[in-house]
Structure formats: C-alpha cells, structure tokens
Short mmCIF file of C-alpha atoms and ligand atoms in Angstrom, two decimals:
data_model
loop_
_atom_site.label_atom_id
_atom_site.label_comp_id
_atom_site.label_asym_id
_atom_site.label_seq_id
_atom_site.Cartn_x
_atom_site.Cartn_y
_atom_site.Cartn_z
CA MET A 1 0.00 0.02 0.24
CA ALA A 2 2.90 2.40 0.91
CA GLU A 3 4.00 1.86 -2.67
CA GLU A 4 1.25 3.40 -4.27
CA THR A 5 1.11 6.78 -1.98
CA ARG A 6 4.13 7.89 -4.12
CA LYS A 7 1.83 7.36 -7.19
CA LEU A 8 0.01 9.61 -8.82
CA ASN A 9 -3.44 8.55 -8.42
CA ILE A 10 -6.79 9.86 -9.74
CA LEU A 11 -10.18 9.59 -7.87
CA VAL A 12 -12.65 10.12 -10.94
CA LEU A 13 -16.25 10.93 -9.70
CA ASN A 14 -19.64 10.43 -11.42
CA CYS A 15 -21.93 12.27 -9.12
CA GLY A 16 -26.21 11.42 -10.04
CA SER A 17 -28.72 12.82 -8.10
CA SER A 18 -29.15 9.51 -5.79
CA SER A 19 -26.14 7.73 -6.77
CA LEU A 20 -21.76 7.87 -6.78
CA LYS A 21 -19.83 6.21 -9.01
CA TYR A 22 -16.03 5.85 -8.42
CA GLN A 23 -12.73 4.89 -8.98
CA LEU A 24 -9.27 5.39 -8.03
CA ILE A 25 -7.01 5.21 -11.31
CA ASN A 26 -3.34 4.91 -11.05
CA MET A 27 -1.78 6.74 -13.61
CA GLU A 28 1.83 5.60 -14.22
CA GLU A 29 0.78 2.18 -14.50
CA LYS A 30 -2.75 2.60 -16.07
CA LYS A 31 -4.31 0.78 -13.11
CA VAL A 32 -7.75 0.65 -11.63
CA LEU A 33 -6.93 0.40 -7.88
CA ALA A 34 -10.75 0.03 -6.57
CA LYS A 35 -14.25 0.88 -7.43
CA GLY A 36 -17.80 1.32 -6.84
CA ILE A 37 -20.87 2.96 -6.08
CA CYS A 38 -22.98 4.73 -3.57
CA GLU A 39 -26.43 3.84 -3.88
CA ARG A 40 -29.86 5.68 -2.26
CA ILE A 41 -27.81 8.71 -1.49
CA GLY A 42 -30.20 11.15 0.71
CA ILE A 43 -33.08 8.40 0.18
CA ASN A 44 -33.23 5.37 3.23
CA ASP A 45 -30.90 2.30 3.29
CA SER A 46 -28.34 3.83 1.28
CA GLN A 47 -24.99 1.74 1.06
CA ILE A 48 -21.81 1.61 -1.13
CA LYS A 49 -20.67 -0.94 -2.91
CA HIS A 50 -16.53 -1.28 -2.81
CA THR A 51 -14.60 -3.12 -5.45
CA PRO A 52 -10.77 -3.15 -4.44
CA ILE A 53 -9.54 -4.56 -8.05
CA GLY A 54 -8.55 -8.09 -7.77
CA LYS A 55 -10.50 -8.92 -4.18
CA GLU A 56 -13.94 -9.73 -3.87
CA ALA A 57 -16.78 -6.63 -3.47
CA VAL A 58 -17.83 -5.85 -0.29
CA ILE A 59 -21.31 -4.03 0.46
CA ILE A 60 -21.58 -0.99 3.50
CA LYS A 61 -24.47 -0.18 4.74
CA GLY A 62 -24.22 3.27 6.16
CA ASP A 63 -26.06 6.51 6.71
CA MET A 64 -25.50 8.76 3.43
CA PRO A 65 -28.58 11.74 4.20
CA ASP A 66 -26.17 14.03 1.45
CA HIS A 67 -22.97 13.32 -0.95
CA LYS A 68 -20.92 14.43 1.58
CA ASN A 69 -21.31 11.95 3.39
CA ALA A 70 -20.94 9.42 0.37
CA VAL A 71 -18.07 11.12 -0.53
CA GLN A 72 -16.89 10.50 3.20
CA TYR A 73 -17.99 6.84 2.69
CA VAL A 74 -16.20 6.57 -0.34
CA ILE A 75 -12.57 7.85 1.12
CA ASP A 76 -13.07 5.49 4.34
CA ALA A 77 -13.27 2.57 1.96
CA LEU A 78 -10.27 3.78 -0.12
CA VAL A 79 -8.12 4.23 2.94
CA SER A 80 -9.78 0.92 5.00
CA LYS A 81 -7.73 -1.21 6.98
CA GLU A 82 -9.61 -4.36 5.39
CA HIS A 83 -10.24 -3.15 2.11
CA GLY A 84 -8.94 -0.13 1.51
CA VAL A 85 -5.97 0.28 -1.61
CA ILE A 86 -4.34 3.62 -0.29
CA ASP A 87 -2.69 4.34 2.93
CA SER A 88 -4.21 8.41 3.60
CA MET A 89 -6.35 10.27 1.49
CA ASP A 90 -3.13 12.26 0.77
CA ALA A 91 -2.28 9.41 -1.85
CA ILE A 92 -5.15 10.94 -3.94
CA ASN A 93 -3.83 13.90 -5.98
CA ALA A 94 -6.62 14.84 -7.76
CA VAL A 95 -10.11 14.24 -8.65
CA GLY A 96 -11.55 14.08 -11.61
CA HIS A 97 -15.67 15.13 -12.17
CA ARG A 98 -18.15 14.00 -15.04
CA ILE A 99 -20.00 16.77 -15.72
CA VAL A 100 -22.77 16.22 -17.88
CA HIS A 101 -23.08 19.54 -20.10
CA GLY A 102 -20.46 22.15 -20.39
CA GLY A 103 -23.31 24.38 -22.64
CA GLU A 104 -20.94 26.55 -25.14
CA GLU A 105 -18.82 27.42 -22.60
CA PHE A 106 -16.80 24.52 -22.21
CA ALA A 107 -15.04 23.20 -25.19
CA SER A 108 -12.24 20.90 -23.13
CA SER A 109 -11.95 19.73 -19.59
CA THR A 110 -11.21 22.61 -17.42
CA VAL A 111 -9.28 23.24 -13.32
CA ILE A 112 -12.83 23.50 -11.43
CA THR A 113 -12.20 26.96 -9.66
CA ASP A 114 -15.00 29.10 -8.42
CA GLU A 115 -15.65 30.39 -11.44
CA VAL A 116 -16.26 27.50 -13.39
CA ILE A 117 -18.75 26.37 -10.82
CA GLU A 118 -20.82 29.32 -11.83
CA ALA A 119 -20.48 28.62 -15.04
CA VAL A 120 -21.59 24.98 -14.84
CA LYS A 121 -24.60 26.56 -12.45
CA THR A 122 -25.87 28.68 -15.75
CA CYS A 123 -25.33 25.18 -17.83
CA SER A 124 -28.01 24.22 -15.27
CA ASP A 125 -30.97 24.69 -17.02
CA LEU A 126 -29.94 22.66 -20.15
CA ALA A 127 -29.47 19.58 -17.95
CA PRO A 128 -31.88 20.10 -14.65
CA LEU A 129 -31.57 16.82 -13.84
CA HIS A 130 -27.77 16.20 -14.11
CA ASN A 131 -26.16 19.23 -13.74
CA PRO A 132 -26.92 19.89 -10.22
CA ALA A 133 -25.96 16.42 -8.95
CA ASN A 134 -22.72 17.12 -10.89
CA LEU A 135 -22.35 20.04 -8.81
CA ILE A 136 -23.25 18.88 -5.11
CA GLY A 137 -20.39 15.80 -5.77
CA ILE A 138 -17.54 18.77 -6.77
CA ASP A 139 -19.25 20.72 -3.58
CA ALA A 140 -19.19 17.80 -1.10
CA CYS A 141 -14.94 16.96 -2.46
CA LYS A 142 -14.47 20.42 -1.75
CA GLN A 143 -15.22 20.27 1.74
CA ILE A 144 -13.90 16.96 2.38
CA MET A 145 -10.76 17.44 0.36
CA PRO A 146 -10.34 21.25 0.00
CA ASN A 147 -6.55 20.85 -0.98
CA ILE A 148 -6.84 18.56 -3.48
CA PRO A 149 -7.34 19.77 -6.87
CA MET A 150 -10.25 19.45 -9.36
CA VAL A 151 -11.19 18.71 -13.13
CA GLY A 152 -14.32 19.09 -14.78
CA VAL A 153 -14.49 16.26 -17.78
CA PHE A 154 -17.83 17.58 -19.86
CA ASP A 155 -19.63 14.94 -21.98
CA THR A 156 -20.58 17.80 -24.26
CA ALA A 157 -17.14 19.17 -24.59
CA PHE A 158 -15.89 16.67 -27.73
CA HIS A 159 -18.94 18.27 -29.63
CA GLN A 160 -17.93 21.89 -29.14
CA THR A 161 -16.19 21.39 -32.51
CA MET A 162 -19.71 20.40 -34.62
CA PRO A 163 -20.21 23.60 -36.86
CA LYS A 164 -23.02 25.69 -37.25
CA LYS A 165 -24.77 23.77 -39.93
CA SER A 166 -25.11 20.45 -37.54
CA TYR A 167 -26.01 22.57 -34.42
CA LEU A 168 -28.55 24.63 -35.50
CA TYR A 169 -32.29 23.67 -35.25
CA ALA A 170 -34.75 24.60 -37.82
CA LEU A 171 -36.41 26.97 -35.43
CA PRO A 172 -36.49 30.76 -34.88
CA TYR A 173 -33.15 31.95 -34.34
CA ALA A 174 -33.82 34.35 -31.39
CA TYR A 175 -34.25 31.28 -29.53
CA TYR A 176 -30.49 30.28 -30.36
CA ARG A 177 -29.29 33.87 -29.14
CA LYS A 178 -32.04 33.89 -26.31
CA TYR A 179 -31.30 30.66 -24.95
CA LYS A 180 -28.80 28.95 -26.86
CA LEU A 181 -30.88 26.56 -28.01
CA ARG A 182 -29.12 24.05 -30.06
CA ARG A 183 -27.43 20.99 -30.43
CA TYR A 184 -24.73 19.43 -28.09
CA GLY A 185 -24.62 15.92 -27.84
CA PHE A 186 -23.47 13.60 -25.76
CA HIS A 187 -21.31 11.10 -24.32
CA GLY A 188 -18.03 13.01 -26.02
CA THR A 189 -16.03 11.14 -23.84
CA SER A 190 -16.64 7.86 -24.46
CA HIS A 191 -16.38 8.72 -28.65
CA LYS A 192 -13.31 11.07 -28.49
CA TYR A 193 -11.84 8.10 -26.51
CA VAL A 194 -13.08 5.36 -28.92
CA ALA A 195 -12.39 7.27 -32.14
CA TYR A 196 -8.90 7.85 -31.25
CA ARG A 197 -7.94 4.52 -29.67
CA ALA A 198 -9.56 2.96 -32.92
CA ALA A 199 -6.95 4.55 -35.51
CA GLU A 200 -4.42 3.95 -32.84
CA PHE A 201 -5.72 0.05 -33.62
CA LEU A 202 -5.85 0.45 -36.99
CA ASN A 203 -1.67 2.29 -37.04
CA ARG A 204 -3.50 5.21 -38.65
CA ASP A 205 -3.27 9.06 -38.13
CA ILE A 206 -6.55 9.76 -36.81
CA LYS A 207 -6.13 13.66 -38.94
CA ASP A 208 -6.69 10.90 -41.79
CA MET A 209 -9.32 8.95 -40.57
CA LYS A 210 -13.22 9.59 -41.46
CA ILE A 211 -14.86 7.42 -38.21
CA VAL A 212 -18.28 7.22 -37.35
CA VAL A 213 -18.81 5.90 -33.43
CA CYS A 214 -21.79 3.77 -32.60
CA HIS A 215 -21.93 4.59 -28.73
CA LEU A 216 -24.98 1.62 -28.07
CA GLY A 217 -25.60 1.32 -24.41
CA ASN A 218 -28.87 1.79 -22.54
CA GLY A 219 -28.78 5.73 -24.00
CA ALA A 220 -26.74 5.47 -27.45
CA SER A 221 -25.67 7.86 -29.84
CA VAL A 222 -23.71 7.52 -32.77
CA CYS A 223 -20.91 10.26 -33.68
CA ALA A 224 -19.49 11.52 -37.07
CA VAL A 225 -15.80 12.19 -36.43
CA ASP A 226 -13.86 13.83 -39.17
CA GLY A 227 -10.15 14.24 -39.06
CA GLY A 228 -10.14 13.42 -34.98
CA LYS A 229 -13.11 16.16 -34.40
CA SER A 230 -16.60 15.90 -33.51
CA VAL A 231 -18.64 17.21 -36.78
CA ASP A 232 -22.21 15.53 -35.37
CA THR A 233 -23.75 13.47 -33.71
CA SER A 234 -26.94 12.43 -33.00
CA MET A 235 -28.10 13.25 -29.32
CA GLY A 236 -29.29 17.04 -29.20
CA LEU A 237 -30.09 19.67 -27.08
CA THR A 238 -30.78 16.88 -24.23
CA PRO A 239 -30.12 12.79 -24.77
CA LEU A 240 -32.97 12.32 -25.78
CA GLU A 241 -32.96 12.68 -29.41
CA GLY A 242 -31.39 10.58 -32.12
CA LEU A 243 -31.46 7.03 -32.03
CA VAL A 244 -34.03 4.62 -29.99
CA MET A 245 -32.71 3.90 -26.87
CA GLY A 246 -33.57 1.47 -23.64
CA THR A 247 -36.33 3.63 -22.34
CA ARG A 248 -35.77 6.74 -25.35
CA SER A 249 -37.99 7.31 -27.72
CA GLY A 250 -34.79 9.25 -30.01
CA ASP A 251 -35.87 11.01 -33.22
CA ILE A 252 -40.22 11.60 -33.48
CA ASP A 253 -42.65 13.69 -35.15
CA PRO A 254 -42.31 17.13 -32.61
CA ALA A 255 -46.08 17.08 -33.45
CA ILE A 256 -46.75 13.74 -31.11
CA LEU A 257 -46.26 15.87 -27.69
CA GLN A 258 -50.04 17.89 -28.50
CA PHE A 259 -51.75 14.69 -30.10
CA LEU A 260 -50.75 12.53 -27.18
CA ALA A 261 -50.90 15.23 -24.58
CA GLU A 262 -55.07 15.33 -25.83
CA LYS A 263 -56.30 11.90 -26.30
CA GLU A 264 -53.92 10.76 -22.58
CA ASN A 265 -54.73 14.00 -21.09
CA LYS A 266 -51.46 14.30 -20.04
CA THR A 267 -49.16 17.62 -19.35
CA LEU A 268 -46.41 18.31 -21.54
CA GLU A 269 -43.83 16.61 -18.40
CA GLU A 270 -46.08 13.63 -17.90
CA VAL A 271 -45.87 13.15 -22.07
CA THR A 272 -42.26 14.21 -21.85
CA SER A 273 -41.37 11.48 -19.18
CA VAL A 274 -42.95 8.86 -21.06
CA LEU A 275 -40.42 9.74 -24.16
CA ASN A 276 -37.52 9.67 -21.64
CA LYS A 277 -38.40 6.85 -19.38
CA GLU A 278 -41.03 4.48 -21.25
CA SER A 279 -40.37 4.64 -24.73
CA GLY A 280 -37.42 3.07 -27.01
CA VAL A 281 -36.63 -0.77 -26.52
CA LEU A 282 -39.14 -1.33 -23.65
CA GLY A 283 -41.67 0.60 -25.41
CA ILE A 284 -41.99 -1.12 -28.71
CA SER A 285 -40.82 -4.52 -27.09
CA GLU A 286 -43.27 -4.50 -24.06
CA ILE A 287 -40.97 -7.00 -22.51
CA SER A 288 -37.80 -4.58 -21.33
CA SER A 289 -35.72 -2.21 -21.93
CA ASP A 290 -32.47 -4.65 -21.53
CA PHE A 291 -31.55 -6.15 -24.91
CA ARG A 292 -30.47 -9.15 -23.18
CA ASP A 293 -34.16 -10.33 -22.34
CA LEU A 294 -35.23 -9.04 -26.14
CA GLU A 295 -32.29 -11.86 -26.98
CA ASN A 296 -33.80 -14.60 -24.76
CA ALA A 297 -37.53 -13.32 -26.13
CA ILE A 298 -36.29 -13.74 -29.55
CA ALA A 299 -35.01 -17.15 -29.33
CA GLN A 300 -38.58 -18.24 -27.80
CA GLY A 301 -39.92 -16.91 -31.01
CA ASP A 302 -41.63 -13.84 -29.79
CA LYS A 303 -42.09 -11.34 -33.32
CA LYS A 304 -42.04 -8.32 -31.52
CA ALA A 305 -39.07 -8.42 -29.32
CA ALA A 306 -37.57 -9.42 -33.62
CA LEU A 307 -39.14 -6.05 -34.43
CA THR A 308 -38.05 -4.08 -31.89
CA MET A 309 -34.71 -5.00 -32.71
CA ASN A 310 -34.83 -4.01 -36.39
CA VAL A 311 -36.12 -0.82 -35.77
CA PHE A 312 -33.03 -0.50 -33.44
CA CYS A 313 -30.98 -1.54 -35.86
CA TYR A 314 -32.56 0.27 -38.78
CA ARG A 315 -31.97 3.90 -36.84
CA VAL A 316 -28.71 3.29 -36.25
CA ALA A 317 -27.83 2.74 -39.75
CA LYS A 318 -29.56 4.95 -41.35
CA TYR A 319 -27.68 7.47 -38.67
CA VAL A 320 -24.04 6.30 -40.45
CA GLY A 321 -25.78 6.64 -43.62
CA ALA A 322 -26.42 10.07 -42.80
CA TYR A 323 -22.82 10.67 -41.48
CA ALA A 324 -21.23 9.36 -44.70
CA ALA A 325 -22.62 11.67 -46.36
CA ALA A 326 -21.96 14.59 -43.81
CA MET A 327 -18.25 13.37 -44.23
CA ASN A 328 -18.59 12.44 -47.81
CA GLY A 329 -17.14 9.01 -47.15
CA ILE A 330 -16.30 6.81 -44.11
CA ASP A 331 -12.69 4.83 -43.44
CA ALA A 332 -14.17 3.07 -39.89
CA VAL A 333 -17.60 2.04 -38.25
CA VAL A 334 -16.66 1.94 -34.48
CA PHE A 335 -19.25 -0.06 -31.81
CA THR A 336 -18.98 0.38 -28.35
CA ALA A 337 -20.52 0.45 -24.66
CA GLY A 338 -22.82 -2.52 -23.26
CA LEU A 339 -24.63 -3.49 -26.63
CA GLY A 340 -21.74 -2.59 -29.00
CA GLU A 341 -19.22 -4.14 -27.51
CA ASN A 342 -21.38 -7.61 -26.59
CA ASN A 343 -24.12 -8.17 -29.20
CA GLY A 344 -22.76 -9.34 -32.52
CA ALA A 345 -25.99 -9.90 -33.54
CA VAL A 346 -26.97 -6.25 -33.29
CA ARG A 347 -23.09 -5.03 -35.24
CA SER A 348 -24.20 -7.97 -37.78
CA GLU A 349 -27.82 -6.52 -38.94
CA ILE A 350 -26.57 -2.71 -38.76
CA CYS A 351 -23.81 -3.34 -40.66
CA SER A 352 -25.82 -4.98 -43.09
CA TYR A 353 -27.47 -1.62 -44.12
CA LEU A 354 -24.02 -0.50 -45.34
CA THR A 355 -22.46 -3.06 -47.90
CA PHE A 356 -23.15 0.19 -50.36
CA LEU A 357 -20.68 2.21 -48.80
CA GLY A 358 -18.00 -0.66 -48.83
CA VAL A 359 -18.87 -2.73 -44.96
CA ASN A 360 -18.11 -6.35 -45.63
CA VAL A 361 -18.42 -7.98 -41.96
CA ASP A 362 -16.27 -11.38 -40.99
CA GLU A 363 -19.03 -12.84 -38.92
CA GLU A 364 -16.62 -15.13 -37.50
CA ALA A 365 -14.48 -12.54 -36.40
CA ASN A 366 -17.82 -10.67 -34.99
CA LYS A 367 -18.13 -13.41 -32.55
CA CYS A 368 -16.81 -11.25 -30.13
CA ARG A 369 -17.49 -9.58 -26.64
CA SER A 370 -15.69 -7.01 -24.79
CA ILE A 371 -12.39 -6.97 -26.70
CA GLU A 372 -10.88 -4.88 -29.42
CA ARG A 373 -11.26 -6.58 -32.69
CA ASP A 374 -11.23 -5.23 -36.53
CA PHE A 375 -13.95 -7.85 -37.32
CA SER A 376 -13.86 -6.66 -41.10
CA HIS A 377 -14.12 -9.02 -44.28
CA GLU A 378 -10.34 -8.77 -45.74
CA ASP A 379 -12.46 -7.22 -48.57
CA ALA A 380 -13.81 -4.62 -46.98
CA ARG A 381 -13.38 -0.78 -47.63
CA VAL A 382 -14.34 0.13 -44.45
CA ARG A 383 -12.91 -1.23 -41.71
CA THR A 384 -15.71 -2.04 -38.85
CA LEU A 385 -14.22 -2.19 -35.06
CA VAL A 386 -15.40 -3.16 -31.50
CA ILE A 387 -13.27 -0.86 -29.29
CA PRO A 388 -14.76 -0.86 -25.21
CA THR A 389 -15.09 2.33 -24.14
CA ASP A 390 -13.60 3.43 -20.99
CA GLU A 391 -15.11 6.62 -19.61
CA GLU A 392 -13.45 6.59 -16.40
CA MET A 393 -9.80 6.39 -17.72
CA MET A 394 -10.53 9.08 -20.46
CA ILE A 395 -11.54 11.05 -17.15
CA ALA A 396 -8.47 10.44 -15.68
CA ARG A 397 -6.53 10.95 -18.29
CA GLU A 398 -8.11 14.23 -19.21
CA THR A 399 -7.37 15.43 -15.15
CA ALA A 400 -3.87 13.98 -14.93
CA LYS A 401 -2.90 16.26 -18.31
CA LEU A 402 -4.41 19.26 -16.27
CA LEU A 403 -2.17 19.06 -13.32
P1 LIG B 501 -25.47 1.93 -19.65
O1 LIG B 501 -25.73 2.97 -20.73
O2 LIG B 501 -26.69 1.88 -18.37
O3 LIG B 501 -23.74 2.42 -19.40
P2 LIG B 501 -24.96 0.04 -20.99
O4 LIG B 501 -23.16 0.38 -21.83
O5 LIG B 501 -24.39 -1.23 -19.72
O6 LIG B 501 -25.52 1.34 -20.57
O7 LIG B 501 -25.56 -1.37 -21.94
C1 LIG B 501 -26.76 -1.67 -21.50
C2 LIG B 501 -27.17 -2.69 -22.96
O8 LIG B 501 -25.81 -3.51 -23.16
C3 LIG B 501 -28.21 -3.00 -22.50
O9 LIG B 501 -29.36 -3.63 -23.29
C4 LIG B 501 -27.51 -4.84 -22.39
O10 LIG B 501 -28.56 -5.39 -22.62
C5 LIG B 501 -26.47 -4.65 -23.07
N1 LIG B 501 -25.21 -5.03 -22.53
C6 LIG B 501 -24.64 -4.64 -21.55
N2 LIG B 501 -23.33 -5.47 -21.40
C7 LIG B 501 -23.51 -7.07 -21.62
C8 LIG B 501 -23.38 -8.24 -21.82
N3 LIG B 501 -22.20 -8.90 -20.73
N4 LIG B 501 -23.88 -9.26 -22.53
C9 LIG B 501 -24.30 -8.82 -23.67
N5 LIG B 501 -25.53 -7.90 -23.35
C10 LIG B 501 -24.78 -6.76 -22.99
#
C-alpha cells in the first residue's frame, strides 16, 4: 500500500442525483485500483458497493443523507485497513468529475475554480437532472478534500467542434440567441476515446480518418468524427434525440407531444416523461429495456422482440448512412458500450445495411465480446471495429493532463 501512495492517483467521480460512482486510477500504471458505487443517497437504506480490484466486492450499509457523507464513505473505503488500496487521503492527487453539460462555455476539460462552478450552474437549465447533481459532488469534495485539485470533464465538450450547420435547429434564430437552444450532443468522452483508440488500433493517423462511432448502451448515440473532431452527433439539446434507446424514443415527429397530451389527458411534462422513461426498446417490445431479455424472447420466437431489434438497428444504420454523407465517406464504423461491445447480432444487422459503402463483415470475427477487434472481412473497404469504451480512464487522463 505504501508503494501506491507515492504514485499519481486520480479519483474519478460520476455523481447522479442519488448515486455516486467512483474509480481510483493509478496513472503511472494506467491501472484501476478500486471502484464502486454509493446508492440511494438521500433516500433510505443507502449503501456503498466497493471493489478493490482483484478482490471480492464488499457492501457497506450506512447513513448517507447527502453527497458529502457519500464522498466520506468513498474515502473511508479507499483507506480502510481491510479493503482499502491507499494509506491515506493524501495519496489522492486529484479528482476528475464527470460533468454532463458544459453548454457553449466548455470546449475542453478544465480545472475547477469558483468561476467554473458558476459557469456550470448557468448550464443547469440545459441539463436540469444532471448538472445540479454534478455540482453537489464537486461541493462535497471541496468540503472534504479542500486541498486536492479538481478537474471537470464534460460530456458535451468533444462536440463543441461541430459546425453551425450541424448544431442549429430550424427554429426561430432568436431562440438560439436567447437560450442557446441548439444541438450539444453527449457521450463525448466516450466518442473521443473510442475514435482515437480505433485510429491507434488501425495504426493510422486520426487526422486522415473519417470515423463513425456507435455508442450503443442504455443511452445510445452516434458521432461523426472527421480528422479527430466531432462534426455531428445524434443526441441534441438533451440526450432524448437520435437513436432508439433502452427507454427513450429518440427521434419522433414533434407534433406527437401535443397529440398525446390531448388524447391521453397528460401534461407536457408527463408526455416528456413517457418519451424518456417508457419508450424506446421497452416501449416497443413491452418486455424490457435490456437487450439481453430481448435476445431471450427472440430465441423463443417472440415477433415483437424481433421487430424491436429491427427498429433499433435500422435507426442506427440510417444515422451511419447520414454521417457518410456528412463526411463524404467513411473509413471505419466503430461499436462500443454495452450493446456495441457485446451484441454481435446487433452489429451484424446494422452492418447489413451498409454494404453499399464498402462495409463487409467477417461473421466469425464478429463473434466477440468486450475486446478490441477489427471484424471486417479482408475485402472490406470500410473497417468495422469493436473498441470497448473507458470513460473513467479518459476522465483520469484529462485530469492528469491538466495538473
Ligand atoms: P449504460 O448506458 O447504462 O451504461 P450499458 O453500456 O451497460 O448501458 O448498455 C446496456 C445494454 O447493453 C443493455 O441492453 C444490455 O443488454 C447490453 N449489455 C451490457 N452488457 C452486456 C453483456 N455482457 N452481454 C450482452 N449484452 C450486454
């Protein structure tokens, strides 16, 4: 343990409204030392699930009325005699915070100062569910670890290179002027990591590459990366736009909101909640938001589960096609996140629409899970890859870079 205390350790925090995910990463060895999650913060029965890497996970029940208590539980777990991985809090050299929305203020990661906190607060209008929780986490660390530097890494930052033609909605321009209403995009940390890693994997300079990254998890988005820069992405002002997701509808005719509000006698807020929480894969299949349940249902001949998968894959393929036009070509389509990394059938079905671009899948090679792999046929003109995402490592890297 004493060995670790002399090294550069970054604590990566991802604060939700009632949860706090963390990883302690040693940057010299690029190694995760411990990870875990505090759940039900501010509710009852709160607990921390802490996993020192290479050992069994431990669950510690405790009182976590707010995020400050939760951060204290994290520190206690990290330095604990039984399942700790460092000697004291001093062995944490910096904290990297995931922040969801950086608006137009933040095009890159930044050291957190009082001015930055104020700027993040002003972006809270754009992400009312996420930014306030991220700020609570920052405040908790300020109180518990006042001398440890903090860095904010924004989900939106990577997409700030999008040209205006990609990010403007065709609404009265005054709304953009007044409210900064525009496409921002999310999953930026993942898209950036995966695109750069894909270029490295292929031994190519990312500056010469046109890559489409498909981040397919519970939340899902596609990103066009031209020469290492995001030029378009499927999520918009909020993470509701774009692909069909676990419980989110993705793109729909905006007139549906009023139609449903009238027919179902719901408020706008209630309809929006249906689009966020009851739609997508769950909505169509009426089975589950999790593709593993769908796969089981499909194996038993459930037609609607199969249809749901068709709708999901078709939408992804349409976006890849659109981004081929946006970049005037593609060199690689890269799959990542829960589904992208683990579900070969989904990858295969998406790719079946893209043969006209020069995509050609080696179905044997496509039988892989959670490993970096080029699963293209040797005759393919467009490479198809699986690159497991690692948002925490990326946040730790950005944090270390800014120290
Ligand atoms: P989140 O956006 O919550 O991080 P994930 O990236 O974990 O979501 O993706 C969730 C989706 O990925 C689910 O539909 C699930 O079925 C699928 N998935 C995740 N892990 C696996 C796995 N090991 N095998 C098959 N499918 C998986």
